[in-house]
CSV table of C-alpha atoms in Angstrom, one decimal:
chain,number,residue,atom,x,y,z
A,16,MET,CA,43.7,-37.2,83.8
A,17,THR,CA,40.3,-38.4,82.7
A,18,THR,CA,37.3,-39.1,84.9
A,19,SER,CA,36.1,-42.7,84.7
A,20,GLU,CA,32.6,-44.0,84.6
A,21,ILE,CA,33.9,-47.1,86.4
A,22,ASP,CA,35.2,-45.4,89.5
A,23,PRO,CA,35.0,-41.6,89.5
A,24,LYS,CA,37.4,-41.5,92.6
A,25,ARG,CA,40.1,-43.1,90.5
A,26,PRO,CA,40.6,-41.2,87.3
A,27,ALA,CA,42.8,-42.7,84.6
A,28,LEU,CA,46.2,-41.1,84.6
A,29,GLY,CA,47.4,-42.4,81.3
A,30,PRO,CA,48.7,-45.7,80.0
A,31,ALA,CA,50.2,-48.3,82.3
A,32,THR,CA,53.9,-48.4,82.6
A,33,TRP,CA,56.0,-51.4,81.5
A,34,PHE,CA,57.0,-52.1,85.1
A,35,GLY,CA,53.5,-51.9,86.3
A,36,ARG,CA,52.2,-54.3,83.7
A,37,LEU,CA,55.0,-56.9,84.6
A,38,ALA,CA,54.6,-56.4,88.4
A,39,ALA,CA,50.8,-56.8,88.3
A,40,GLY,CA,51.1,-59.8,86.0
A,41,LEU,CA,53.6,-61.5,88.3
A,42,TYR,CA,51.4,-60.8,91.4
A,43,ASP,CA,48.3,-62.3,89.6
A,44,ALA,CA,50.4,-65.3,88.4
A,45,PHE,CA,51.2,-66.3,92.0
A,46,ILE,CA,47.5,-66.0,93.0
A,47,LEU,CA,46.5,-68.0,89.9
A,48,LEU,CA,49.1,-70.7,90.8
A,49,ALA,CA,47.6,-71.0,94.3
A,50,ILE,CA,44.1,-71.5,92.8
A,51,TRP,CA,45.4,-74.0,90.3
A,52,LEU,CA,47.1,-76.0,93.0
A,53,LEU,CA,43.9,-76.1,95.0
A,54,LEU,CA,41.8,-77.0,92.0
A,55,GLY,CA,44.3,-79.8,91.0
A,56,SER,CA,43.9,-81.2,94.5
A,57,VAL,CA,40.1,-81.1,94.3
A,58,VAL,CA,40.0,-82.7,90.9
A,59,THR,CA,42.4,-85.4,92.0
A,60,PHE,CA,40.3,-86.1,95.1
A,61,ALA,CA,37.1,-86.1,93.0
A,62,PHE,CA,38.5,-88.7,90.6
A,63,GLY,CA,39.8,-90.8,93.5
A,64,GLY,CA,43.3,-90.8,92.1
A,65,THR,CA,45.3,-89.4,89.2
A,66,PRO,CA,42.9,-87.9,86.6
A,67,ASP,CA,43.6,-87.4,82.9
A,68,PRO,CA,45.9,-84.4,82.7
A,69,ARG,CA,43.7,-82.9,80.0
A,70,ILE,CA,40.8,-82.7,82.5
A,71,VAL,CA,43.0,-80.9,85.0
A,72,GLN,CA,44.2,-78.5,82.4
A,73,LEU,CA,40.7,-77.8,81.2
A,74,VAL,CA,39.5,-77.1,84.7
A,75,CYS,CA,42.4,-74.8,85.4
A,76,MET,CA,42.0,-72.8,82.2
A,77,ALA,CA,38.2,-72.5,82.8
A,78,ALA,CA,38.9,-71.3,86.3
A,79,ALA,CA,41.5,-68.7,85.1
A,80,TRP,CA,39.0,-67.4,82.4
A,81,ALA,CA,36.2,-67.2,84.9
A,82,LEU,CA,38.3,-65.4,87.5
A,83,PHE,CA,39.8,-62.9,85.2
A,84,GLY,CA,36.6,-62.4,83.2
A,85,TYR,CA,34.6,-61.8,86.4
A,86,LEU,CA,37.1,-59.3,87.8
A,87,TRP,CA,37.7,-57.5,84.5
A,88,THR,CA,33.9,-57.1,83.8
A,89,LYS,CA,32.9,-56.2,87.4
A,90,THR,CA,35.7,-53.9,88.6
A,91,GLY,CA,38.3,-53.7,85.8
A,92,ARG,CA,40.9,-54.7,88.3
A,93,THR,CA,42.6,-58.0,89.5
A,94,LEU,CA,44.4,-58.1,92.8
A,95,GLY,CA,47.7,-57.4,91.1
A,96,MET,CA,46.2,-54.5,89.2
A,97,GLN,CA,44.8,-53.1,92.5
A,98,ALA,CA,48.3,-53.4,94.2
A,99,TRP,CA,49.9,-51.5,91.3
A,100,HIS,CA,47.1,-49.0,90.8
A,101,LEU,CA,46.1,-50.2,87.3
A,102,ARG,CA,42.7,-50.7,85.7
A,103,LEU,CA,41.7,-52.6,82.5
A,104,GLU,CA,38.9,-51.0,80.7
A,105,SER,CA,37.2,-50.9,77.3
A,106,GLN,CA,38.6,-48.4,74.7
A,107,THR,CA,35.8,-46.0,75.6
A,108,GLY,CA,36.7,-46.0,79.3
A,109,GLY,CA,33.9,-48.2,80.6
A,110,LEU,CA,33.9,-51.7,82.0
A,111,MET,CA,34.7,-54.5,79.6
A,112,THR,CA,32.1,-56.9,78.2
A,113,TRP,CA,32.4,-60.6,78.6
A,114,LYS,CA,33.1,-60.8,74.8
A,115,GLN,CA,36.1,-58.4,75.3
A,116,ALA,CA,37.2,-60.3,78.4
A,117,THR,CA,37.1,-63.6,76.6
A,118,SER,CA,38.9,-62.2,73.5
A,119,ARG,CA,41.6,-60.6,75.7
A,120,PHE,CA,42.1,-63.8,77.8
A,121,ALA,CA,42.4,-65.9,74.6
A,122,TRP,CA,45.0,-63.6,73.0
A,123,MET,CA,46.9,-63.3,76.2
A,124,MET,CA,47.0,-67.1,76.7
A,125,LEU,CA,48.2,-67.5,73.1
A,126,PHE,CA,51.1,-65.1,73.4
A,127,ASN,CA,52.0,-65.5,77.1
A,128,GLY,CA,51.5,-69.2,77.0
A,129,GLY,CA,53.5,-69.4,73.8
A,130,PHE,CA,56.4,-67.5,75.5
A,131,TRP,CA,56.5,-69.9,78.4
A,132,LEU,CA,56.1,-73.0,76.2
A,133,GLY,CA,59.0,-71.7,74.1
A,134,ALA,CA,61.1,-71.4,77.3
A,135,ILE,CA,60.3,-75.0,78.1
A,136,LEU,CA,61.1,-76.2,74.6
A,137,LEU,CA,64.4,-74.3,74.7
A,138,GLY,CA,65.2,-76.2,77.9
A,139,THR,CA,64.6,-79.5,76.1
A,140,GLY,CA,66.9,-78.6,73.2
A,141,GLN,CA,64.2,-77.6,70.6
A,142,VAL,CA,65.9,-74.3,69.8
A,143,ALA,CA,64.1,-73.3,66.6
A,144,LEU,CA,60.5,-73.8,67.8
A,145,GLY,CA,61.2,-72.7,71.4
A,146,GLY,CA,63.0,-69.5,70.2
A,147,ALA,CA,60.3,-68.7,67.7
A,148,LEU,CA,57.5,-69.0,70.4
A,149,MET,CA,59.5,-66.9,72.9
A,150,VAL,CA,60.2,-64.2,70.3
A,151,THR,CA,56.5,-64.1,69.3
A,152,GLY,CA,55.5,-63.7,73.0
A,153,LEU,CA,58.0,-60.9,73.5
A,154,VAL,CA,57.0,-59.1,70.4
A,155,ALA,CA,53.3,-59.2,71.4
A,156,PHE,CA,54.2,-57.6,74.8
A,157,ALA,CA,56.7,-55.2,73.2
A,158,SER,CA,54.1,-54.2,70.5
A,159,ALA,CA,53.0,-51.4,72.9
A,160,TYR,CA,56.5,-49.8,72.7
A,161,GLY,CA,56.5,-46.5,70.8
A,162,GLN,CA,52.7,-46.3,70.8
A,163,PRO,CA,51.3,-43.3,72.6
A,164,ASP,CA,48.5,-45.4,74.2
A,165,ARG,CA,50.9,-48.3,75.0
A,166,ARG,CA,48.3,-50.9,73.9
A,167,THR,CA,49.6,-54.4,73.1
A,168,TRP,CA,48.4,-56.7,70.3
A,169,TYR,CA,45.9,-58.3,72.7
A,170,ASP,CA,44.6,-54.9,73.9
A,171,ARG,CA,44.0,-53.9,70.3
A,172,ALA,CA,42.4,-57.2,69.4
A,173,SER,CA,40.0,-57.0,72.3
A,174,GLY,CA,39.3,-53.3,72.2
A,175,THR,CA,40.7,-52.7,75.7
A,176,ARG,CA,43.4,-50.6,77.4
A,177,LEU,CA,45.4,-50.9,80.6
A,178,VAL,CA,45.6,-47.5,82.4
A,179,ARG,CA,47.2,-46.2,85.6
A,180,VAL,CA,44.7,-44.9,88.2
A,181,ALA,CA,44.9,-42.4,90.9
A,182,LYS,CA,45.7,-43.6,94.4
A,183,VAL,CA,42.9,-42.9,96.9
A,184,LYS,CA,43.8,-42.1,100.4
A,185,SER,CA,42.0,-44.2,103.0
A,186,THR,CA,40.1,-42.2,105.6
């Protein structure tokens, strides 16, 4: 257990578990979906009808980057990470910088986005490309397996780590 300069009441207990990573990611995905639905409606209303899909995609990706970047650099925790007692921090144990947050977001979108795009392509019959994208996404996530610090490729590329944190009893 190491004391954190981010939140001394919540020391790091070690690397995040596989289940914790997946659960926090799923939790955050539902929150992000709600934000995207709202933003899509706002953009559609602002354009007075059906906007160019690329504009909606750009607005949604910018919103996701801003949301995650802000939370990661200010508290190290998204809502999903709070629910599962996880924290994302720099390799030294401090808060991430915007450069690290941007790097991590880009790598995660590449691998996670590739996984889900691969699933869609498999559904349309494009087995070779779909399978390759899904395998690449899975390998990026599974790259933490066997590592003592359980850091994925995108953790290593951005100089970050995902750790479990102590639960704090409310008074």
